[in-house]
Tab-separated table of C-alpha atoms in Angstrom:
chain	number	residue	atom	x	y	z
O	21	MET	CA	26.990	-42.129	3.129
O	22	THR	CA	26.511	-38.408	3.084
O	23	ALA	CA	25.989	-37.270	6.757
O	24	MET	CA	22.746	-35.777	7.753
O	25	GLU	CA	23.003	-31.932	6.497
O	26	SER	CA	23.031	-29.583	9.871
O	27	VAL	CA	19.430	-26.261	10.203
O	28	ASN	CA	22.389	-24.506	10.372
O	29	THR	CA	23.689	-25.450	6.971
O	30	PHE	CA	20.872	-25.815	4.971
O	31	TYR	CA	19.863	-21.775	6.744
O	32	LYS	CA	23.883	-20.820	4.947
O	33	ARG	CA	22.354	-22.599	1.678
O	34	LEU	CA	19.461	-20.479	1.443
O	35	SER	CA	21.152	-17.371	2.957
O	36	LYS	CA	23.611	-17.655	-0.022
O	37	LYS	CA	20.749	-17.358	-2.543
O	38	GLY	CA	18.953	-14.350	-1.034
O	39	TYR	CA	17.127	-16.258	1.818
O	40	THR	CA	18.300	-14.632	4.963
O	41	LYS	CA	17.398	-16.315	8.351
O	42	PRO	CA	15.663	-13.419	9.401
O	43	TYR	CA	13.163	-12.863	6.652
O	44	LEU	CA	12.557	-16.370	6.901
O	45	GLN	CA	11.711	-16.082	10.018
O	46	ASN	CA	9.362	-13.308	10.048
O	47	HIS	CA	7.995	-14.363	7.402
O	48	VAL	CA	8.577	-17.873	6.070
O	49	ILE	CA	9.103	-20.527	8.501
O	50	PRO	CA	5.674	-22.040	10.071
O	51	ASP	CA	4.428	-21.495	13.380
O	52	TRP	CA	4.760	-25.477	14.259
O	53	TRP	CA	8.753	-25.890	13.399
O	54	GLU	CA	11.921	-25.344	15.990
O	55	ASP	CA	15.048	-25.724	14.872
O	56	GLU	CA	15.910	-28.482	17.406
O	57	ALA	CA	13.383	-30.988	15.165
O	58	ALA	CA	15.835	-30.826	12.530
O	59	LYS	CA	17.103	-33.810	14.918
O	60	ASP	CA	14.407	-35.819	13.666
O	61	SER	CA	15.439	-36.789	9.744
O	62	GLY	CA	11.637	-37.187	8.965
O	63	ALA	CA	10.498	-33.466	11.032
O	64	PHE	CA	13.566	-31.971	8.746
O	65	TYR	CA	12.424	-33.228	5.553
O	66	GLU	CA	8.827	-31.808	6.721
O	67	PHE	CA	10.777	-28.522	7.031
O	68	LYS	CA	12.766	-28.602	3.912
O	69	LEU	CA	9.371	-29.701	1.942
O	70	THR	CA	7.342	-26.648	2.748
O	71	ILE	CA	10.304	-24.657	2.609
O	72	ALA	CA	10.519	-24.926	-1.027
O	73	ARG	CA	6.758	-24.862	-1.158
O	74	ARG	CA	6.345	-21.606	-0.401
O	75	LEU	CA	8.994	-19.885	-2.585
O	76	GLY	CA	8.628	-21.851	-5.530
O	77	LEU	CA	12.121	-23.617	-5.115
O	78	ASP	CA	13.484	-26.833	-6.663
O	79	LEU	CA	12.991	-29.454	-4.214
O	80	LYS	CA	15.964	-31.769	-5.606
O	81	SER	CA	18.389	-28.673	-4.821
O	82	ILE	CA	16.540	-28.101	-1.485
O	83	LEU	CA	16.701	-32.240	0.180
O	84	ASP	CA	20.590	-32.380	-1.800
O	85	GLN	CA	22.895	-30.632	0.561
O	86	SER	CA	25.800	-31.141	-2.539
O	87	GLN	CA	23.456	-28.869	-4.887
O	88	SER	CA	23.364	-24.642	-5.312
O	89	ILE	CA	19.721	-24.026	-4.260
O	90	ARG	CA	17.275	-23.142	-7.226
O	91	VAL	CA	14.110	-21.962	-7.929
O	92	ARG	CA	11.203	-24.248	-9.057
O	93	ASP	CA	10.912	-23.647	-13.069
O	94	SER	CA	7.821	-22.254	-13.899
O	95	GLY	CA	7.964	-21.276	-17.484
O	96	ALA	CA	9.666	-18.047	-19.428
O	97	CYS	CA	10.035	-15.140	-16.878
O	98	HIS	CA	9.748	-11.934	-19.351
O	99	PHE	CA	11.514	-9.907	-16.421
O	100	LYS	CA	13.918	-7.313	-17.810
O	101	THR	CA	16.588	-6.903	-15.658
O	102	LYS	CA	19.848	-5.923	-15.937
O	103	ASN	CA	21.479	-6.262	-12.704
O	104	ASN	CA	20.214	-8.941	-9.195
O	105	HIS	CA	19.658	-11.849	-11.921
O	106	GLU	CA	19.054	-13.891	-9.449
O	107	GLU	CA	16.635	-11.533	-6.499
O	108	SER	CA	14.619	-11.285	-9.292
O	109	LYS	CA	13.876	-14.732	-9.634
O	110	ASN	CA	13.437	-15.320	-6.436
O	111	THR	CA	10.604	-12.404	-6.177
O	112	GLN	CA	9.389	-14.519	-9.137
O	113	ALA	CA	9.288	-17.858	-7.786
O	114	LEU	CA	7.574	-16.536	-4.546
O	115	ALA	CA	4.942	-14.548	-6.677
O	116	ARG	CA	4.602	-17.854	-8.313
O	117	THR	CA	4.297	-20.216	-5.412
O	118	LEU	CA	1.300	-17.575	-3.995
O	119	ALA	CA	-0.529	-16.968	-7.395
O	120	GLU	CA	-1.100	-21.151	-7.769
O	121	MET	CA	-2.524	-20.979	-3.879
O	122	ALA	CA	-4.918	-18.019	-5.672
O	123	ALA	CA	-5.686	-19.854	-8.437
O	124	ALA	CA	-6.227	-23.209	-6.675
O	125	SER	CA	-8.784	-21.579	-3.830
O	126	ILE	CA	-10.820	-19.386	-6.023
O	127	ARG	CA	-14.400	-20.034	-6.052
O	128	VAL	CA	-15.298	-18.934	-9.380
O	129	PRO	CA	-13.981	-20.156	-13.033
O	130	TYR	CA	-12.082	-18.435	-15.129
O	131	LEU	CA	-14.295	-18.457	-18.212
O	132	GLY	CA	-11.715	-16.105	-20.310
O	133	LEU	CA	-11.619	-11.938	-21.225
O	134	PRO	CA	-12.799	-10.008	-23.998
O	135	GLU	CA	-9.809	-9.335	-26.776
O	136	SER	CA	-10.136	-5.221	-26.571
O	137	GLY	CA	-9.803	-2.477	-23.162
O	138	CYS	CA	-12.906	-1.118	-24.769
O	139	ASP	CA	-14.780	-4.484	-24.277
O	140	ILE	CA	-14.021	-4.395	-20.634
O	141	ARG	CA	-15.009	-0.906	-20.125
O	142	LYS	CA	-18.162	-1.212	-22.032
O	143	SER	CA	-18.384	-4.077	-19.413
O	144	ILE	CA	-18.296	-2.173	-16.250
O	145	ILE	CA	-19.832	0.684	-17.027
O	146	SER	CA	-22.927	-0.805	-18.569
O	147	LYS	CA	-23.449	-1.569	-14.468
O	148	ASN	CA	-23.739	1.875	-13.698
O	149	LYS	CA	-20.177	2.593	-12.800
O	150	PRO	CA	-18.959	5.691	-12.751
O	151	TRP	CA	-15.623	5.134	-14.414
O	152	VAL	CA	-13.280	2.192	-15.166
O	153	GLY	CA	-11.537	2.632	-11.040
O	154	PHE	CA	-9.300	0.468	-9.155
O	155	ILE	CA	-12.190	-0.813	-7.146
O	156	GLU	CA	-14.452	-1.506	-10.511
O	157	LEU	CA	-11.439	-2.919	-12.484
O	158	LEU	CA	-10.955	-5.203	-8.999
O	159	ASP	CA	-14.465	-5.850	-8.982
O	160	TYR	CA	-14.598	-7.143	-12.353
O	161	LEU	CA	-11.444	-9.264	-12.384
O	162	TRP	CA	-12.146	-11.770	-9.599
O	163	SER	CA	-15.657	-11.594	-10.670
O	164	ASN	CA	-14.631	-13.378	-13.756
O	165	GLY	CA	-11.709	-15.163	-12.438
O	166	VAL	CA	-8.943	-13.752	-11.987
O	167	PRO	CA	-7.555	-13.469	-8.757
O	168	VAL	CA	-5.306	-10.497	-7.898
O	169	LEU	CA	-2.555	-10.348	-5.254
O	170	PHE	CA	0.097	-8.088	-3.457
O	171	LEU	CA	2.839	-9.384	-2.797
O	172	ALA	CA	3.064	-8.281	0.718
O	173	ASN	CA	6.196	-9.528	2.303
O	174	ILE	CA	9.385	-9.972	-0.324
O	175	HIS	CA	12.584	-9.500	1.180
O	176	PRO	CA	13.723	-5.678	1.297
O	177	LYS	CA	17.187	-6.914	-1.117
O	178	TRP	CA	15.315	-8.634	-3.663
O	179	LEU	CA	15.214	-7.092	-6.679
O	180	LYS	CA	10.900	-5.058	-6.907
O	181	MET	CA	8.590	-5.553	-9.641
O	182	GLU	CA	5.559	-3.298	-9.690
O	183	GLY	CA	3.523	-5.827	-11.258
O	184	MET	CA	3.128	-9.112	-12.890
O	185	VAL	CA	0.778	-11.814	-14.709
O	186	THR	CA	1.052	-15.688	-14.895
O	187	MET	CA	-1.279	-18.628	-16.293
O	188	VAL	CA	-2.086	-21.359	-13.570
O	189	ASN	CA	-3.379	-24.360	-14.565
O	190	GLY	CA	-4.830	-22.071	-17.446
O	191	ARG	CA	-6.132	-18.980	-15.705
O	192	PRO	CA	-3.886	-15.481	-14.977
O	193	VAL	CA	-3.503	-14.323	-12.108
O	194	ILE	CA	-1.653	-10.641	-10.832
O	195	ILE	CA	0.262	-9.887	-8.811
O	196	LEU	CA	0.330	-6.333	-7.992
O	197	ALA	CA	4.119	-5.334	-5.855
O	198	LYS	CA	4.102	-1.377	-5.874
O	199	ASN	CA	4.535	-0.066	-2.302
O	200	THR	CA	1.933	2.385	-2.632
O	201	LEU	CA	-1.313	3.220	-0.720
O	202	SER	CA	-2.533	5.361	-3.583
O	203	CYS	CA	-5.402	3.622	-5.531
O	204	ALA	CA	-4.958	5.835	-9.239
O	205	TRP	CA	-0.545	4.335	-9.302
O	206	GLN	CA	-2.223	0.652	-8.619
O	207	LEU	CA	-4.853	1.349	-11.104
O	208	PHE	CA	-3.241	1.456	-13.893
O	209	ILE	CA	-0.364	-0.936	-13.527
O	210	LEU	CA	-3.390	-3.557	-13.016
O	211	ALA	CA	-4.317	-2.277	-16.513
O	212	HIS	CA	-1.659	-2.623	-18.046
O	213	GLU	CA	-0.959	-6.048	-16.585
O	214	VAL	CA	-4.999	-6.735	-17.767
O	215	GLY	CA	-3.485	-5.921	-20.920
O	216	HIS	CA	-0.956	-8.498	-21.025
O	217	ILE	CA	-4.393	-10.605	-20.772
O	218	VAL	CA	-6.123	-9.515	-23.095
O	219	LYS	CA	-3.698	-9.220	-26.183
O	220	GLY	CA	-2.962	-12.388	-25.565
O	221	HIS	CA	0.138	-12.111	-24.450
O	222	LEU	CA	0.004	-15.418	-22.273
O	223	ASN	CA	0.248	-18.736	-22.219
O	224	LYS	CA	0.257	-21.423	-20.117
O	225	TYR	CA	4.216	-21.254	-19.591
O	226	THR	CA	4.922	-17.333	-19.514
O	227	THR	CA	4.617	-14.816	-17.133
O	228	TYR	CA	5.469	-11.080	-17.412
O	229	ALA	CA	6.587	-9.893	-14.649
O	230	ASP	CA	6.820	-5.593	-15.034
O	231	LYS	CA	10.054	-4.189	-12.905
O	232	LYS	CA	8.769	-0.958	-14.057
O	233	VAL	CA	5.293	-0.157	-16.292
O	234	ASP	CA	6.078	3.104	-18.230
O	235	LYS	CA	4.643	4.456	-21.172
O	236	LEU	CA	7.875	5.132	-22.893
O	237	ASP	CA	9.037	1.440	-22.937
O	238	ILE	CA	10.091	0.431	-26.808
O	239	ASP	CA	9.008	-3.272	-26.190
O	240	PRO	CA	6.339	-3.937	-28.834
O	241	ILE	CA	4.464	-6.485	-26.280
O	242	GLU	CA	4.922	-3.871	-23.206
O	243	GLN	CA	3.371	-0.730	-25.707
O	244	GLU	CA	0.228	-3.130	-26.951
O	245	ALA	CA	-0.210	-3.818	-23.443
O	246	THR	CA	-0.144	-0.179	-22.386
O	247	HIS	CA	-2.486	0.836	-25.179
O	248	ALA	CA	-4.904	-1.888	-24.240
O	249	ALA	CA	-4.840	0.210	-21.078
O	250	ILE	CA	-5.294	3.464	-21.036
O	251	GLU	CA	-8.336	2.132	-23.613
O	252	MET	CA	-9.763	0.335	-20.723
O	253	LEU	CA	-9.502	3.652	-18.843
O	254	THR	CA	-10.536	6.175	-21.207
O	255	SER	CA	-12.012	4.484	-24.084
O	256	ASP	CA	-8.738	5.751	-26.395
O	257	GLY	CA	-5.267	4.370	-26.082
O	258	ASP	CA	-3.224	7.043	-27.069
O	259	THR	CA	-5.301	9.392	-24.642
O	260	GLN	CA	-3.430	11.966	-23.203
O	261	PHE	CA	-4.527	14.682	-20.318
O	262	VAL	CA	-2.892	18.061	-20.971
O	263	SER	CA	-4.004	21.424	-20.118
O	264	THR	CA	-5.942	24.085	-21.996
O	265	SER	CA	-5.667	27.409	-20.009
O	266	GLY	CA	-1.504	26.552	-21.747
O	267	ARG	CA	-0.319	27.183	-18.435
O	268	TRP	CA	0.934	24.150	-15.805
O	269	LEU	CA	-1.851	23.375	-12.954
O	270	SER	CA	-0.902	23.804	-9.368
O	271	SER	CA	-2.293	19.986	-7.234
O	272	ASP	CA	-5.195	22.055	-6.389
O	273	ASP	CA	-6.578	23.159	-9.652
O	274	LEU	CA	-5.162	19.798	-11.343
O	275	ALA	CA	-7.684	17.914	-8.722
O	276	MET	CA	-10.628	19.684	-9.281
O	277	GLN	CA	-10.369	20.033	-12.800
O	278	SER	CA	-9.838	16.166	-12.653
O	279	ILE	CA	-12.708	15.598	-10.688
O	280	ARG	CA	-14.867	17.232	-12.765
O	281	TYR	CA	-13.567	15.847	-15.789
O	282	GLY	CA	-13.776	12.416	-14.454
O	283	GLN	CA	-17.272	12.892	-14.130
O	284	GLU	CA	-18.272	13.967	-17.591
O	285	HIS	CA	-16.709	11.554	-19.273
O	286	GLU	CA	-16.267	8.931	-16.663
O	287	VAL	CA	-12.395	8.046	-15.926
O	288	ASP	CA	-11.052	8.075	-12.939
O	289	PRO	CA	-10.291	11.216	-11.718
O	290	GLY	CA	-6.718	9.941	-10.351
O	291	HIS	CA	-5.473	8.230	-13.237
O	292	ILE	CA	-6.203	12.074	-15.267
O	293	ALA	CA	-3.923	13.542	-12.491
O	294	LEU	CA	-1.514	11.098	-13.096
O	295	ASN	CA	-1.432	11.046	-17.177
O	296	TYR	CA	-1.217	14.689	-16.557
O	297	GLY	CA	1.164	14.962	-14.265
O	298	TYR	CA	3.490	12.356	-16.844
O	299	GLN	CA	2.684	14.288	-19.686
O	300	ILE	CA	3.869	17.211	-18.584
O	301	LYS	CA	7.067	15.720	-16.398
O	302	GLN	CA	5.487	16.830	-13.323
O	303	ILE	CA	4.301	13.815	-11.098
O	304	SER	CA	4.721	15.400	-8.063
O	305	THR	CA	2.366	17.799	-8.493
O	306	ALA	CA	0.032	14.978	-9.620
O	307	ASN	CA	0.764	13.000	-5.857
O	308	SER	CA	-0.058	15.810	-4.540
O	309	ALA	CA	-3.765	16.375	-6.547
O	310	LEU	CA	-4.134	12.631	-5.307
O	311	LYS	CA	-4.263	13.530	-2.118
O	312	ILE	CA	-6.772	15.234	-2.283
O	313	ILE	CA	-9.114	13.766	-5.143
O	314	GLU	CA	-8.654	10.202	-3.007
O	315	PRO	CA	-7.546	11.242	0.451
O	316	GLU	CA	-8.098	7.917	2.682
O	317	SER	CA	-7.013	5.593	-0.165
O	318	ASN	CA	-5.815	2.586	0.763
O	319	ALA	CA	-5.102	0.189	-2.351
O	320	PRO	CA	-3.120	-2.635	-0.408
O	321	ALA	CA	-5.838	-3.191	2.391
O	322	LEU	CA	-8.542	-3.343	-0.428
O	323	LEU	CA	-6.046	-5.917	-2.066
O	324	ALA	CA	-6.151	-7.592	0.592
O	325	ARG	CA	-10.318	-7.778	1.848
O	326	LYS	CA	-10.847	-8.430	-1.697
O	327	LEU	CA	-8.727	-11.858	-1.096
O	328	ILE	CA	-10.188	-12.682	1.675
O	329	GLU	CA	-13.508	-12.338	0.152
O	330	ASN	CA	-12.835	-14.270	-2.887
O	331	LEU	CA	-10.899	-17.528	-1.917
O	332	ASP	CA	-12.324	-20.781	-0.549
O	333	GLU	CA	-10.299	-21.504	2.782
O	334	GLU	CA	-11.913	-24.513	1.973
O	335	ALA	CA	-10.081	-25.226	-0.923
O	336	LEU	CA	-6.329	-24.867	0.262
O	337	PRO	CA	-4.406	-26.317	3.850
O	338	GLU	CA	-4.673	-24.556	6.870
O	339	ASP	CA	-1.559	-23.564	7.243
O	340	SER	CA	-1.075	-22.989	3.283
O	341	TYR	CA	-3.670	-20.516	3.491
O	342	LEU	CA	-2.928	-18.271	6.536
O	343	TYR	CA	0.767	-17.939	4.987
O	344	LEU	CA	-0.848	-16.805	1.165
O	345	LEU	CA	-3.248	-14.273	3.223
O	346	LYS	CA	0.102	-13.276	5.410
O	347	MET	CA	2.446	-12.943	2.185
O	348	CYS	CA	-0.436	-10.796	0.895
O	349	GLY	CA	-0.745	-8.622	3.990
O	350	ALA	CA	-4.407	-9.795	4.876
O	351	ASP	CA	-3.506	-11.513	7.963
O	352	ALA	CA	-4.031	-8.146	10.294
């Protein structure tokens, strides 16, 4: 008969797969757990079950100490990466778990999205919105039954990603993970993930995780999503903002011209600045302009607020609901 696994051995097995004990203690281990409780087989089983659920791990590999711990199979994940394969799985599994929690507790049913970025743009602008900005697109998605989460607390050594979209029981869920306060940066990533939805890239077994959302990505699927995103934000999927003066703009000039053009053409000024900076390879100028355009931007805080506003906290066990808020940075 196999001896019962010790709690320290369990932590070592988790650590080998990138789940270090300090990370678990800070973010994952429930408040009710004390390591001394592992002497009770029933309590230890409940603890392991909770860890598996919270991290998206395969329960059989958690319970059998002779196995290496592995993530739960939740379908194909398109996450293009050459290195850190295990860490990319950890990131995707955690994000998928949070997506499942959000999908189970959102109040609004999902009835589908239009089949083009232009149709989404028309719908948002028709509600007297100045442009398709970050908060406008966020509100549109939540009101149409598409949760949008911010992955605030992944392990610092896990593979980072900027955005992800997955399907949970017929409902798309979007996860943003870029570490930036800028709404303009988050807007383009969000629109790109929406692009995957409207172009029909998802099915019930598919997840798209974007390590970096890049307009120069030659993957046809990524190009389609980016084209739909720019179409959503500007009405033309091939929009490129350039200076008409024939010279590079300073950050002050870029901010002023972006605001003026945005107001005249119903385009988010922050997106104009980033698009311009990207075209001429002067992202630092664009970032300086953003400090003028959106001086008090705090995209993660906005994402956290929208999460709380749109979820039914009674739809999940209290422990799970609080864990979801914590991992999405919404528990402050």
